[in-house]
Amino acid sequence: MTILHLPLLFSAVLLLTGCATTLPVDHDRKPSVALAAPESTELGRFFKSEIATHPGKSGVVLVPTGEWGFRSRAGLSNLAEKSIDVQYYIWETDTSGLVLAERLLRAADRGVRVRMLVDHVTTKETDFKFARMDYHPNIEIRLFNPYANRSFRTLEFLFGLERLNHRMHNKAYIVDNAIAVVGGRNIGDNYFGVDAAANFRDLDLTVVGPVVQDVSRSFDQYWNSDFAVPVSAIIEERLSPEEFDAKKKALYRWVDKLEDYPYPIDTTSDAILAKLEEFRDSFIWANAKALYDEPDKPETDEETVADYLIQLGKEKDHEVMIESAYVIPGPEGVERTRRNNERGIRQRLLTNSLATNNVAAAHAGYAKYRRALIKEGLELYELRPDANSVKKNWSLLAGRSTAVLHTKAFVVDGELVAVGSFNLDPRSIALNTEIVILVESDELAVQLLAYMDEGVQPENSYRVILETDVETGIERLVWITEIDGKEVRYYSDPEASTWHRFSSWFMGLLPIEEHL
């Protein structure tokens, strides 16, 4: 580089700095709100009598498998009459992501208003596909806290860390403001058990009744916030009506010709309603509410989801069961564990092992607290990469893939259930926005505990304990599991590749815990 190039480089850096620290403002964005009369739709009428029979209560059912995670979203999209509101951290453009996008387009063709809010952690190709969908007159897509320059994201992130480190982690699929799916799943093959490489053990709740309006109010707040920027303000691709129609029809033809996708896609309304009828009695009616962060969470003094859950933890009497993909408790979390143990409260946690964790930095942040948590009384389990309870729910397409934990669920004292997007890490506590459905129901707690208990069985996870080596007298971690009915012990992170070990070790050297 010659000295003549330095002014150009300096100008580029200044431009990136300016773009990174401020949100795009040169765009036309009209406010809108959720459907006012959900009872005017088929879905609203479907649960009308149950809602009337259980005044003030909401209907809740667990969605524990990837198959039903997909089928619930696709089926409800097929039933939509007035509106679909979707809010996600990740929407992949793999097979499942494209199929569900196609369902949204089909709904929009029927006159359904579709509002799609996605965090801007997407790739260029995903950006373009979102921009193309936005050409539909009944679809509007907004990106949360977007990057201004898609070609220099790393530089922009470095210069604009304070703004761009704030991400929207919420996950919600709301149809006709009458029914919603909320939980841990994003949109993509590995969330629905059809990926060839890795698939998630994950969990959603399908909810009806008053709590749906809570979720819709949350969506409206995000949708109308300054952080929600129309995709058309970010992506410059322009299509003629003819070009858009051609691309839409090409997607329709592609989905119509899918032969190896394992779940039904184009199910008729009558068939979906018949399936809902089967599940009608499965809904548990209880007091429920949606906890959600403000869109400007890092800048506000409002109570956060983390504040509420921490306070909830202080009020427990005898046990707390947790399943969380990412756990970085920090000194404060270790201290809370100690105090709970002194009070005689049983504490159990299932999280990812090094072999199953898909974020090396997150495992590095967790590993440094593992010994302390066990010493303070935590019953600790880590998922096995070959967990049978996860694999049995996958399609044949995913038979050889690795299991990864992605659930975020809590059961307190066998009567209070929390399921949503919240992990036990600094990102969920202070940086990312989150949503959690809180349900007061011992019946739902029993069902969720059965799901959790299955996860900690020896064929699915490792029990991690501290043990003193009789020869050296040194205290060490031990991972205990069963293979072919026989107990097996490991004295270092089981089934972890050399690359996994190196990545976790290296990340552990970096001073980045507050960003994990």
Short mmCIF file of C-alpha atoms in Angstrom, two decimals:
data_model
loop_
_atom_site.label_atom_id
_atom_site.label_comp_id
_atom_site.label_asym_id
_atom_site.label_seq_id
_atom_site.Cartn_x
_atom_site.Cartn_y
_atom_site.Cartn_z
CA MET A 1 0.00 0.00 0.00
CA THR A 2 1.37 3.41 -0.94
CA ILE A 3 0.93 6.59 1.03
CA LEU A 4 -1.52 7.72 -1.66
CA HIS A 5 -3.91 4.98 -0.59
CA LEU A 6 -3.99 6.03 3.07
CA PRO A 7 -6.59 8.81 2.64
CA LEU A 8 -8.90 6.34 0.89
CA LEU A 9 -8.45 3.80 3.68
CA PHE A 10 -9.01 6.46 6.33
CA SER A 11 -12.20 7.59 4.56
CA ALA A 12 -13.47 4.01 4.40
CA VAL A 13 -12.82 3.52 8.12
CA LEU A 14 -14.65 6.75 8.95
CA LEU A 15 -17.59 5.64 6.80
CA LEU A 16 -17.75 2.24 8.47
CA THR A 17 -17.48 3.83 11.90
CA GLY A 18 -20.40 6.13 11.19
CA CYS A 19 -22.56 3.33 9.77
CA ALA A 20 -21.71 0.96 12.61
CA THR A 21 -22.64 3.28 15.46
CA THR A 22 -26.05 4.40 14.16
CA LEU A 23 -29.14 2.68 12.83
CA PRO A 24 -30.25 3.35 9.24
CA VAL A 25 -32.93 6.07 9.37
CA ASP A 26 -33.60 6.87 5.72
CA HIS A 27 -36.57 4.56 5.19
CA ASP A 28 -40.36 4.55 5.09
CA ARG A 29 -41.74 2.52 7.99
CA LYS A 30 -45.40 2.53 8.97
CA PRO A 31 -46.51 1.31 12.40
CA SER A 32 -48.92 -1.61 12.62
CA VAL A 33 -50.42 -3.81 15.34
CA ALA A 34 -51.78 -7.32 15.81
CA LEU A 35 -55.19 -8.44 14.63
CA ALA A 36 -57.81 -6.90 16.93
CA ALA A 37 -60.48 -9.63 16.75
CA PRO A 38 -58.89 -13.10 16.68
CA GLU A 39 -62.28 -14.69 17.37
CA SER A 40 -63.33 -13.72 13.84
CA THR A 41 -61.06 -16.45 12.40
CA GLU A 42 -61.38 -20.22 12.28
CA LEU A 43 -58.52 -20.62 14.76
CA GLY A 44 -60.06 -18.03 17.09
CA ARG A 45 -63.41 -19.82 17.02
CA PHE A 46 -61.80 -23.24 17.43
CA PHE A 47 -60.75 -22.59 21.04
CA LYS A 48 -63.53 -20.14 21.92
CA SER A 49 -65.51 -22.51 24.15
CA GLU A 50 -62.40 -23.69 26.05
CA ILE A 51 -61.30 -20.10 26.63
CA ALA A 52 -64.77 -19.25 27.93
CA THR A 53 -64.73 -22.32 30.20
CA HIS A 54 -61.34 -21.31 31.68
CA PRO A 55 -61.64 -17.53 32.22
CA GLY A 56 -58.30 -15.78 32.54
CA LYS A 57 -56.36 -18.96 31.83
CA SER A 58 -54.39 -19.97 28.75
CA GLY A 59 -54.09 -23.32 27.01
CA VAL A 60 -50.56 -24.72 26.79
CA VAL A 61 -49.06 -27.85 25.20
CA LEU A 62 -45.43 -28.97 24.94
CA VAL A 63 -43.82 -29.32 21.50
CA PRO A 64 -40.91 -31.68 22.31
CA THR A 65 -39.95 -33.02 18.87
CA GLY A 66 -38.56 -31.42 15.74
CA GLU A 67 -41.29 -33.03 13.65
CA TRP A 68 -44.05 -31.31 15.59
CA GLY A 69 -42.02 -28.13 15.75
CA PHE A 70 -42.16 -28.04 11.94
CA ARG A 71 -45.70 -29.37 11.53
CA SER A 72 -47.17 -26.89 14.00
CA ARG A 73 -45.67 -23.93 12.15
CA ALA A 74 -46.45 -25.21 8.65
CA GLY A 75 -49.95 -26.35 9.58
CA LEU A 76 -50.89 -23.11 11.31
CA SER A 77 -49.59 -21.16 8.30
CA ASN A 78 -51.91 -23.21 6.09
CA LEU A 79 -54.85 -22.32 8.38
CA ALA A 80 -54.11 -18.59 8.65
CA GLU A 81 -56.89 -16.27 7.50
CA LYS A 82 -55.92 -12.77 8.64
CA SER A 83 -52.36 -12.49 9.93
CA ILE A 84 -49.07 -14.25 10.58
CA ASP A 85 -46.41 -12.58 12.73
CA VAL A 86 -43.02 -14.30 12.97
CA GLN A 87 -40.04 -13.20 15.06
CA TYR A 88 -36.74 -15.09 14.94
CA TYR A 89 -33.06 -14.84 15.70
CA ILE A 90 -32.19 -17.19 12.82
CA TRP A 91 -34.13 -18.14 9.69
CA GLU A 92 -32.00 -20.46 7.58
CA THR A 93 -32.45 -20.78 3.81
CA ASP A 94 -32.04 -24.56 3.90
CA THR A 95 -34.88 -26.94 3.00
CA SER A 96 -36.98 -26.33 6.13
CA GLY A 97 -36.42 -22.58 6.01
CA LEU A 98 -37.43 -22.36 2.36
CA VAL A 99 -40.48 -24.58 2.86
CA LEU A 100 -41.76 -22.41 5.72
CA ALA A 101 -41.01 -19.27 3.69
CA GLU A 102 -43.07 -20.80 0.88
CA ARG A 103 -45.92 -21.39 3.34
CA LEU A 104 -45.82 -17.69 4.23
CA LEU A 105 -45.93 -16.72 0.56
CA ARG A 106 -48.89 -19.04 -0.04
CA ALA A 107 -50.69 -17.48 2.92
CA ALA A 108 -49.97 -14.00 1.58
CA ASP A 109 -51.43 -15.07 -1.78
CA ARG A 110 -54.67 -15.82 0.12
CA GLY A 111 -54.71 -12.27 1.48
CA VAL A 112 -53.08 -12.97 4.86
CA ARG A 113 -50.96 -10.11 6.21
CA VAL A 114 -47.47 -11.42 7.00
CA ARG A 115 -45.06 -9.49 9.23
CA MET A 116 -41.62 -11.05 9.48
CA LEU A 117 -39.03 -9.72 11.96
CA VAL A 118 -35.61 -11.38 11.89
CA ASP A 119 -32.38 -10.48 13.63
CA HIS A 120 -29.73 -9.40 11.14
CA VAL A 121 -27.21 -12.16 11.72
CA THR A 122 -28.01 -13.59 8.29
CA THR A 123 -25.86 -14.28 5.25
CA LYS A 124 -25.92 -12.34 2.00
CA GLU A 125 -27.94 -15.08 0.33
CA THR A 126 -30.52 -15.01 3.13
CA ASP A 127 -30.70 -11.22 2.84
CA PHE A 128 -31.55 -11.50 -0.85
CA LYS A 129 -34.25 -14.12 -0.26
CA PHE A 130 -35.84 -11.95 2.44
CA ALA A 131 -35.72 -8.94 0.13
CA ARG A 132 -37.45 -10.92 -2.61
CA MET A 133 -40.26 -12.05 -0.28
CA ASP A 134 -40.75 -8.44 0.76
CA TYR A 135 -41.91 -7.65 -2.79
CA HIS A 136 -45.20 -9.42 -2.05
CA PRO A 137 -47.86 -6.76 -1.33
CA ASN A 138 -49.04 -8.68 1.76
CA ILE A 139 -45.59 -9.37 3.21
CA GLU A 140 -43.39 -6.92 5.08
CA ILE A 141 -39.98 -7.92 6.38
CA ARG A 142 -37.91 -5.98 8.89
CA LEU A 143 -34.40 -6.68 10.14
CA PHE A 144 -33.59 -6.09 13.79
CA ASN A 145 -30.57 -3.86 14.48
CA PRO A 146 -29.13 -4.41 11.00
CA TYR A 147 -25.63 -4.07 9.69
CA ALA A 148 -25.36 -1.17 7.27
CA ASN A 149 -22.68 -2.75 5.08
CA ARG A 150 -23.04 -6.44 4.31
CA SER A 151 -19.62 -6.66 2.65
CA PHE A 152 -17.59 -5.52 5.68
CA ARG A 153 -19.48 -7.02 8.61
CA THR A 154 -16.44 -7.90 10.69
CA LEU A 155 -15.03 -4.38 10.48
CA GLU A 156 -18.43 -2.86 11.10
CA PHE A 157 -18.93 -5.09 14.15
CA LEU A 158 -15.56 -4.08 15.58
CA PHE A 159 -16.21 -0.37 15.11
CA GLY A 160 -19.83 -0.61 16.27
CA LEU A 161 -19.59 -3.24 19.01
CA GLU A 162 -21.77 -1.32 21.47
CA ARG A 163 -24.71 -1.25 19.04
CA LEU A 164 -24.22 -4.42 17.00
CA ASN A 165 -23.54 -6.66 20.00
CA HIS A 166 -27.20 -6.16 20.95
CA ARG A 167 -29.19 -8.92 19.23
CA MET A 168 -32.83 -10.06 19.19
CA HIS A 169 -32.90 -13.68 20.38
CA ASN A 170 -36.73 -13.94 20.61
CA LYS A 171 -38.57 -16.77 18.83
CA ALA A 172 -42.32 -16.60 18.17
CA TYR A 173 -44.76 -17.74 15.46
CA ILE A 174 -48.18 -16.12 15.89
CA VAL A 175 -51.17 -16.93 13.66
CA ASP A 176 -54.35 -14.81 13.56
CA ASN A 177 -53.45 -13.54 17.07
CA ALA A 178 -55.24 -16.71 18.22
CA ILE A 179 -52.43 -19.25 18.63
CA ALA A 180 -48.66 -18.99 18.99
CA VAL A 181 -45.60 -21.22 19.07
CA VAL A 182 -42.90 -19.85 21.41
CA GLY A 183 -39.73 -21.49 22.64
CA GLY A 184 -36.16 -22.35 21.78
CA ARG A 185 -36.41 -23.27 18.10
CA ASN A 186 -35.25 -21.01 15.30
CA ILE A 187 -36.11 -21.91 11.70
CA GLY A 188 -33.83 -24.42 9.97
CA ASP A 189 -33.26 -28.11 9.29
CA ASN A 190 -31.34 -28.81 12.50
CA TYR A 191 -34.17 -27.42 14.65
CA PHE A 192 -36.60 -29.90 13.08
CA GLY A 193 -34.49 -33.08 13.08
CA VAL A 194 -33.74 -33.29 9.36
CA ASP A 195 -30.12 -32.08 9.11
CA ALA A 196 -27.47 -34.54 7.98
CA ALA A 197 -24.70 -33.19 10.26
CA ALA A 198 -26.19 -32.05 13.61
CA ASN A 199 -29.66 -31.74 15.13
CA PHE A 200 -30.97 -30.06 18.24
CA ARG A 201 -32.74 -31.35 21.29
CA ASP A 202 -35.12 -28.40 21.65
CA LEU A 203 -38.50 -27.40 23.01
CA ASP A 204 -41.41 -25.08 22.24
CA LEU A 205 -44.81 -24.37 23.74
CA THR A 206 -47.94 -23.95 21.65
CA VAL A 207 -50.27 -21.54 23.45
CA VAL A 208 -53.81 -20.23 23.06
CA GLY A 209 -55.89 -17.81 25.12
CA PRO A 210 -54.84 -14.56 26.85
CA VAL A 211 -51.09 -15.30 26.76
CA VAL A 212 -51.19 -15.06 22.95
CA GLN A 213 -52.13 -11.40 23.27
CA ASP A 214 -49.08 -10.97 25.54
CA VAL A 215 -46.88 -12.45 22.82
CA SER A 216 -48.51 -10.24 20.18
CA ARG A 217 -47.98 -7.12 22.29
CA SER A 218 -44.33 -8.08 22.54
CA PHE A 219 -44.12 -8.53 18.77
CA ASP A 220 -45.78 -5.15 18.12
CA GLN A 221 -43.36 -3.43 20.48
CA TYR A 222 -40.39 -4.84 18.59
CA TRP A 223 -41.96 -4.33 15.16
CA ASN A 224 -42.61 -0.64 15.80
CA SER A 225 -39.28 0.05 17.53
CA ASP A 226 -36.45 2.01 15.94
CA PHE A 227 -34.40 -1.19 15.83
CA ALA A 228 -36.76 -2.79 13.26
CA VAL A 229 -35.61 -1.56 9.85
CA PRO A 230 -37.36 -2.50 6.57
CA VAL A 231 -35.28 -4.97 4.58
CA SER A 232 -35.73 -2.72 1.54
CA ALA A 233 -33.61 -0.08 3.30
CA ILE A 234 -30.70 -2.52 3.61
CA ILE A 235 -30.83 -4.65 0.46
CA GLU A 236 -30.56 -2.78 -2.82
CA GLU A 237 -31.73 -5.60 -5.10
CA ARG A 238 -34.66 -4.45 -7.22
CA LEU A 239 -37.10 -6.77 -9.00
CA SER A 240 -39.82 -6.06 -11.50
CA PRO A 241 -43.26 -7.56 -10.73
CA GLU A 242 -42.60 -10.12 -13.46
CA GLU A 243 -39.23 -11.11 -11.98
CA PHE A 244 -40.74 -11.45 -8.49
CA ASP A 245 -43.60 -13.59 -9.82
CA ALA A 246 -41.15 -15.83 -11.67
CA LYS A 247 -39.00 -16.38 -8.56
CA LYS A 248 -42.06 -17.06 -6.41
CA LYS A 249 -43.41 -19.63 -8.86
CA ALA A 250 -39.98 -21.27 -9.07
CA LEU A 251 -40.02 -21.69 -5.28
CA TYR A 252 -43.54 -23.14 -5.43
CA ARG A 253 -42.47 -25.67 -8.07
CA TRP A 254 -39.40 -26.62 -6.04
CA VAL A 255 -41.48 -27.29 -2.91
CA ASP A 256 -44.11 -29.20 -4.90
CA LYS A 257 -41.40 -31.52 -6.22
CA LEU A 258 -39.77 -32.21 -2.83
CA GLU A 259 -39.82 -35.96 -2.45
CA ASP A 260 -37.54 -36.73 0.47
CA TYR A 261 -38.74 -34.14 3.00
CA PRO A 262 -40.03 -36.33 5.85
CA TYR A 263 -42.96 -34.24 7.08
CA PRO A 264 -46.26 -33.25 5.42
CA ILE A 265 -46.21 -29.76 3.89
CA ASP A 266 -49.35 -28.98 1.91
CA THR A 267 -51.86 -30.35 4.42
CA THR A 268 -55.48 -29.32 3.85
CA SER A 269 -57.30 -27.10 6.31
CA ASP A 270 -59.73 -29.90 7.15
CA ALA A 271 -56.87 -32.29 7.92
CA ILE A 272 -55.14 -29.72 10.13
CA LEU A 273 -58.33 -28.94 12.02
CA ALA A 274 -58.90 -32.66 12.50
CA LYS A 275 -55.39 -32.98 13.96
CA LEU A 276 -56.03 -29.96 16.21
CA GLU A 277 -59.22 -31.67 17.35
CA GLU A 278 -57.11 -34.66 18.41
CA PHE A 279 -54.86 -32.35 20.42
CA ARG A 280 -57.67 -30.23 21.90
CA ASP A 281 -57.76 -32.27 25.10
CA SER A 282 -53.95 -32.18 25.37
CA PHE A 283 -53.95 -28.46 26.15
CA ILE A 284 -53.40 -27.71 29.82
CA TRP A 285 -55.32 -24.66 31.06
CA ALA A 286 -53.43 -22.58 33.59
CA ASN A 287 -52.29 -19.10 34.53
CA ALA A 288 -49.63 -18.09 32.01
CA LYS A 289 -47.85 -14.95 30.94
CA ALA A 290 -45.15 -13.91 28.51
CA LEU A 291 -42.01 -12.35 29.95
CA TYR A 292 -40.08 -10.31 27.41
CA ASP A 293 -37.32 -7.75 27.31
CA GLU A 294 -37.61 -4.24 25.92
CA PRO A 295 -36.23 -3.88 22.37
CA ASP A 296 -33.61 -1.42 23.67
CA LYS A 297 -32.67 -3.70 26.57
CA PRO A 298 -29.02 -2.61 27.08
CA GLU A 299 -30.09 1.04 27.26
CA THR A 300 -33.11 0.73 29.56
CA ASP A 301 -33.60 0.36 33.31
CA GLU A 302 -36.79 -1.69 32.84
CA GLU A 303 -37.00 -5.11 34.52
CA THR A 304 -35.55 -7.80 32.27
CA VAL A 305 -36.42 -11.46 31.80
CA ALA A 306 -33.21 -12.24 33.71
CA ASP A 307 -34.27 -10.05 36.66
CA TYR A 308 -37.62 -11.83 36.85
CA LEU A 309 -36.15 -15.33 36.65
CA ILE A 310 -33.45 -14.57 39.24
CA GLN A 311 -36.11 -13.27 41.63
CA LEU A 312 -38.18 -16.36 40.92
CA GLY A 313 -35.19 -18.50 41.86
CA LYS A 314 -34.92 -16.77 45.23
CA GLU A 315 -38.52 -17.74 46.04
CA LYS A 316 -38.16 -21.49 45.41
CA ASP A 317 -38.62 -23.92 48.27
CA HIS A 318 -37.20 -27.32 47.38
CA GLU A 319 -35.93 -27.82 43.83
CA VAL A 320 -35.09 -26.25 40.50
CA MET A 321 -34.56 -28.32 37.36
CA ILE A 322 -32.85 -26.63 34.41
CA GLU A 323 -32.07 -27.55 30.83
CA SER A 324 -30.04 -24.85 29.11
CA ALA A 325 -27.94 -25.01 25.96
CA TYR A 326 -25.40 -22.42 27.12
CA VAL A 327 -24.41 -21.90 30.74
CA ILE A 328 -21.90 -19.29 31.88
CA PRO A 329 -22.92 -18.54 35.47
CA GLY A 330 -20.14 -16.15 36.45
CA PRO A 331 -19.22 -15.68 40.13
CA GLU A 332 -22.77 -14.47 40.87
CA GLY A 333 -24.31 -17.68 39.52
CA VAL A 334 -21.92 -19.82 41.54
CA GLU A 335 -22.84 -17.82 44.65
CA ARG A 336 -26.57 -18.32 44.00
CA THR A 337 -25.92 -22.05 43.67
CA ARG A 338 -24.10 -22.04 47.01
CA ARG A 339 -26.92 -20.19 48.79
CA ASN A 340 -29.53 -22.53 47.35
CA ASN A 341 -27.53 -25.54 48.48
CA GLU A 342 -27.31 -24.11 52.01
CA ARG A 343 -31.11 -23.80 52.00
CA GLY A 344 -31.42 -27.47 51.05
CA ILE A 345 -32.71 -26.81 47.55
CA ARG A 346 -32.00 -29.52 45.01
CA GLN A 347 -30.49 -28.12 41.80
CA ARG A 348 -30.06 -30.08 38.57
CA LEU A 349 -28.74 -28.92 35.21
CA LEU A 350 -28.44 -30.53 31.78
CA THR A 351 -26.28 -28.62 29.32
CA ASN A 352 -24.01 -29.32 26.36
CA SER A 353 -20.81 -31.30 26.60
CA LEU A 354 -17.73 -30.14 24.73
CA ALA A 355 -18.55 -32.70 22.02
CA THR A 356 -22.08 -31.34 21.49
CA ASN A 357 -21.60 -27.61 22.07
CA ASN A 358 -21.80 -25.78 18.73
CA VAL A 359 -20.21 -22.61 20.18
CA ALA A 360 -16.62 -23.18 21.34
CA ALA A 361 -16.45 -19.84 23.15
CA ALA A 362 -19.60 -20.66 25.13
CA HIS A 363 -18.12 -23.96 26.31
CA ALA A 364 -14.90 -22.22 27.29
CA GLY A 365 -16.88 -19.77 29.39
CA TYR A 366 -18.81 -22.60 31.04
CA ALA A 367 -15.90 -24.97 31.67
CA LYS A 368 -14.10 -22.60 34.04
CA TYR A 369 -17.09 -22.73 36.45
CA ARG A 370 -17.80 -26.47 36.24
CA ARG A 371 -15.84 -27.50 39.33
CA ALA A 372 -17.21 -24.66 41.44
CA LEU A 373 -20.82 -25.46 40.52
CA ILE A 374 -20.40 -29.12 41.44
CA LYS A 375 -18.71 -28.21 44.74
CA GLU A 376 -21.66 -25.97 45.59
CA GLY A 377 -24.12 -28.85 45.21
CA LEU A 378 -25.24 -28.74 41.57
CA GLU A 379 -26.19 -32.07 39.97
CA LEU A 380 -24.51 -31.59 36.60
CA TYR A 381 -25.20 -33.49 33.37
CA GLU A 382 -23.84 -32.96 29.86
CA LEU A 383 -25.49 -34.23 26.68
CA ARG A 384 -23.91 -37.09 24.76
CA PRO A 385 -23.40 -36.60 21.00
CA ASP A 386 -25.18 -39.92 20.40
CA ALA A 387 -28.08 -39.25 22.80
CA ASN A 388 -30.77 -41.85 22.06
CA SER A 389 -33.62 -39.66 23.32
CA VAL A 390 -32.76 -37.06 20.70
CA LYS A 391 -32.03 -39.40 17.80
CA LYS A 392 -35.27 -41.38 18.13
CA ASN A 393 -37.22 -38.24 17.17
CA TRP A 394 -35.19 -37.44 14.05
CA SER A 395 -36.09 -38.30 10.50
CA LEU A 396 -34.17 -40.96 8.59
CA LEU A 397 -32.34 -38.11 6.84
CA ALA A 398 -30.58 -37.31 10.11
CA GLY A 399 -29.77 -40.79 11.37
CA ARG A 400 -26.00 -40.32 11.58
CA SER A 401 -25.94 -36.72 12.75
CA THR A 402 -24.69 -35.42 16.10
CA ALA A 403 -26.99 -34.38 18.93
CA VAL A 404 -26.77 -30.79 20.22
CA LEU A 405 -28.71 -29.33 23.13
CA HIS A 406 -30.67 -26.15 22.37
CA THR A 407 -33.49 -26.30 24.97
CA LYS A 408 -34.06 -23.43 27.41
CA ALA A 409 -36.43 -24.68 30.12
CA PHE A 410 -36.88 -24.43 33.90
CA VAL A 411 -39.14 -26.19 36.40
CA VAL A 412 -39.35 -24.71 39.90
CA ASP A 413 -40.76 -26.67 42.84
CA GLY A 414 -42.68 -28.99 40.52
CA GLU A 415 -45.32 -26.36 39.79
CA LEU A 416 -43.83 -23.45 37.85
CA VAL A 417 -42.63 -23.87 34.25
CA ALA A 418 -40.58 -21.46 32.13
CA VAL A 419 -39.85 -22.21 28.45
CA GLY A 420 -38.44 -19.78 25.92
CA SER A 421 -35.28 -18.34 24.41
CA PHE A 422 -33.37 -17.50 27.62
CA ASN A 423 -30.00 -19.17 28.26
CA LEU A 424 -28.01 -18.96 31.50
CA ASP A 425 -25.27 -16.79 30.02
CA PRO A 426 -24.22 -13.11 29.92
CA ARG A 427 -25.71 -12.59 26.46
CA SER A 428 -29.20 -13.56 27.60
CA ILE A 429 -28.83 -11.63 30.84
CA ALA A 430 -27.51 -8.32 29.52
CA LEU A 431 -27.10 -8.15 25.72
CA ASN A 432 -29.73 -10.13 23.83
CA THR A 433 -33.47 -9.63 24.06
CA GLU A 434 -35.41 -12.71 25.14
CA ILE A 435 -38.94 -14.07 25.57
CA VAL A 436 -40.13 -16.73 28.03
CA ILE A 437 -43.57 -18.22 28.65
CA LEU A 438 -44.18 -18.67 32.39
CA VAL A 439 -46.88 -21.19 33.36
CA GLU A 440 -48.22 -22.04 36.83
CA SER A 441 -49.17 -25.70 36.43
CA ASP A 442 -48.07 -28.82 38.28
CA GLU A 443 -49.58 -30.88 35.43
CA LEU A 444 -47.37 -29.20 32.83
CA ALA A 445 -44.43 -29.43 35.25
CA VAL A 446 -44.88 -33.22 35.43
CA GLN A 447 -44.77 -33.45 31.63
CA LEU A 448 -41.72 -31.21 31.34
CA LEU A 449 -39.92 -33.05 34.14
CA ALA A 450 -40.50 -36.33 32.28
CA TYR A 451 -38.88 -34.75 29.21
CA MET A 452 -35.98 -33.48 31.34
CA ASP A 453 -35.57 -36.78 33.20
CA GLU A 454 -35.22 -38.60 29.90
CA GLY A 455 -32.42 -36.23 28.94
CA VAL A 456 -30.31 -37.10 32.00
CA GLN A 457 -30.56 -40.88 31.59
CA PRO A 458 -27.14 -42.56 31.19
CA GLU A 459 -27.76 -43.47 27.55
CA ASN A 460 -28.36 -39.78 26.78
CA SER A 461 -25.93 -37.83 28.95
CA TYR A 462 -22.85 -37.85 31.15
CA ARG A 463 -23.15 -37.27 34.90
CA VAL A 464 -20.24 -34.99 35.77
CA ILE A 465 -18.81 -35.34 39.28
CA LEU A 466 -15.67 -34.45 41.23
CA GLU A 467 -13.53 -37.33 42.46
CA THR A 468 -10.20 -37.49 44.28
CA ASP A 469 -7.58 -39.62 42.55
CA VAL A 470 -6.45 -42.21 45.11
CA GLU A 471 -2.89 -42.25 43.75
CA THR A 472 -2.20 -38.52 43.41
CA GLY A 473 -4.74 -37.09 45.83
CA ILE A 474 -5.72 -34.58 43.14
CA GLU A 475 -9.37 -33.73 42.66
CA ARG A 476 -10.51 -34.31 39.09
CA LEU A 477 -13.63 -34.22 36.95
CA VAL A 478 -15.21 -37.53 35.98
CA TRP A 479 -17.87 -38.09 33.29
CA ILE A 480 -20.04 -41.15 34.00
CA THR A 481 -22.36 -42.79 31.48
CA GLU A 482 -23.52 -46.21 30.25
CA ILE A 483 -22.66 -48.01 27.03
CA ASP A 484 -24.43 -51.31 26.28
CA GLY A 485 -25.74 -51.33 29.85
CA LYS A 486 -22.28 -51.02 31.44
CA GLU A 487 -20.94 -48.03 33.36
CA VAL A 488 -18.18 -46.14 31.57
CA ARG A 489 -16.02 -43.39 33.07
CA TYR A 490 -14.07 -40.67 31.29
CA TYR A 491 -11.41 -38.44 32.83
CA SER A 492 -11.44 -35.74 30.17
CA ASP A 493 -14.20 -34.29 28.00
CA PRO A 494 -15.67 -37.36 26.24
CA GLU A 495 -15.90 -37.76 22.45
CA ALA A 496 -14.42 -34.31 21.87
CA SER A 497 -12.19 -33.90 18.82
CA THR A 498 -8.75 -32.34 18.96
CA TRP A 499 -10.19 -29.29 17.23
CA HIS A 500 -12.97 -29.00 19.84
CA ARG A 501 -10.42 -29.15 22.64
CA PHE A 502 -8.07 -26.63 21.04
CA SER A 503 -10.90 -24.20 20.17
CA SER A 504 -12.30 -24.29 23.69
CA TRP A 505 -8.85 -23.89 25.25
CA PHE A 506 -7.95 -20.97 23.00
CA MET A 507 -11.28 -19.20 23.53
CA GLY A 508 -10.81 -19.60 27.26
CA LEU A 509 -7.70 -17.42 27.05
CA LEU A 510 -9.60 -14.46 25.63
CA PRO A 511 -11.18 -11.79 27.91
CA ILE A 512 -14.62 -12.09 26.29
CA GLU A 513 -16.86 -13.65 28.96
CA GLU A 514 -19.19 -10.64 29.18
CA HIS A 515 -19.94 -11.03 25.45
CA LEU A 516 -20.73 -14.77 25.54
#
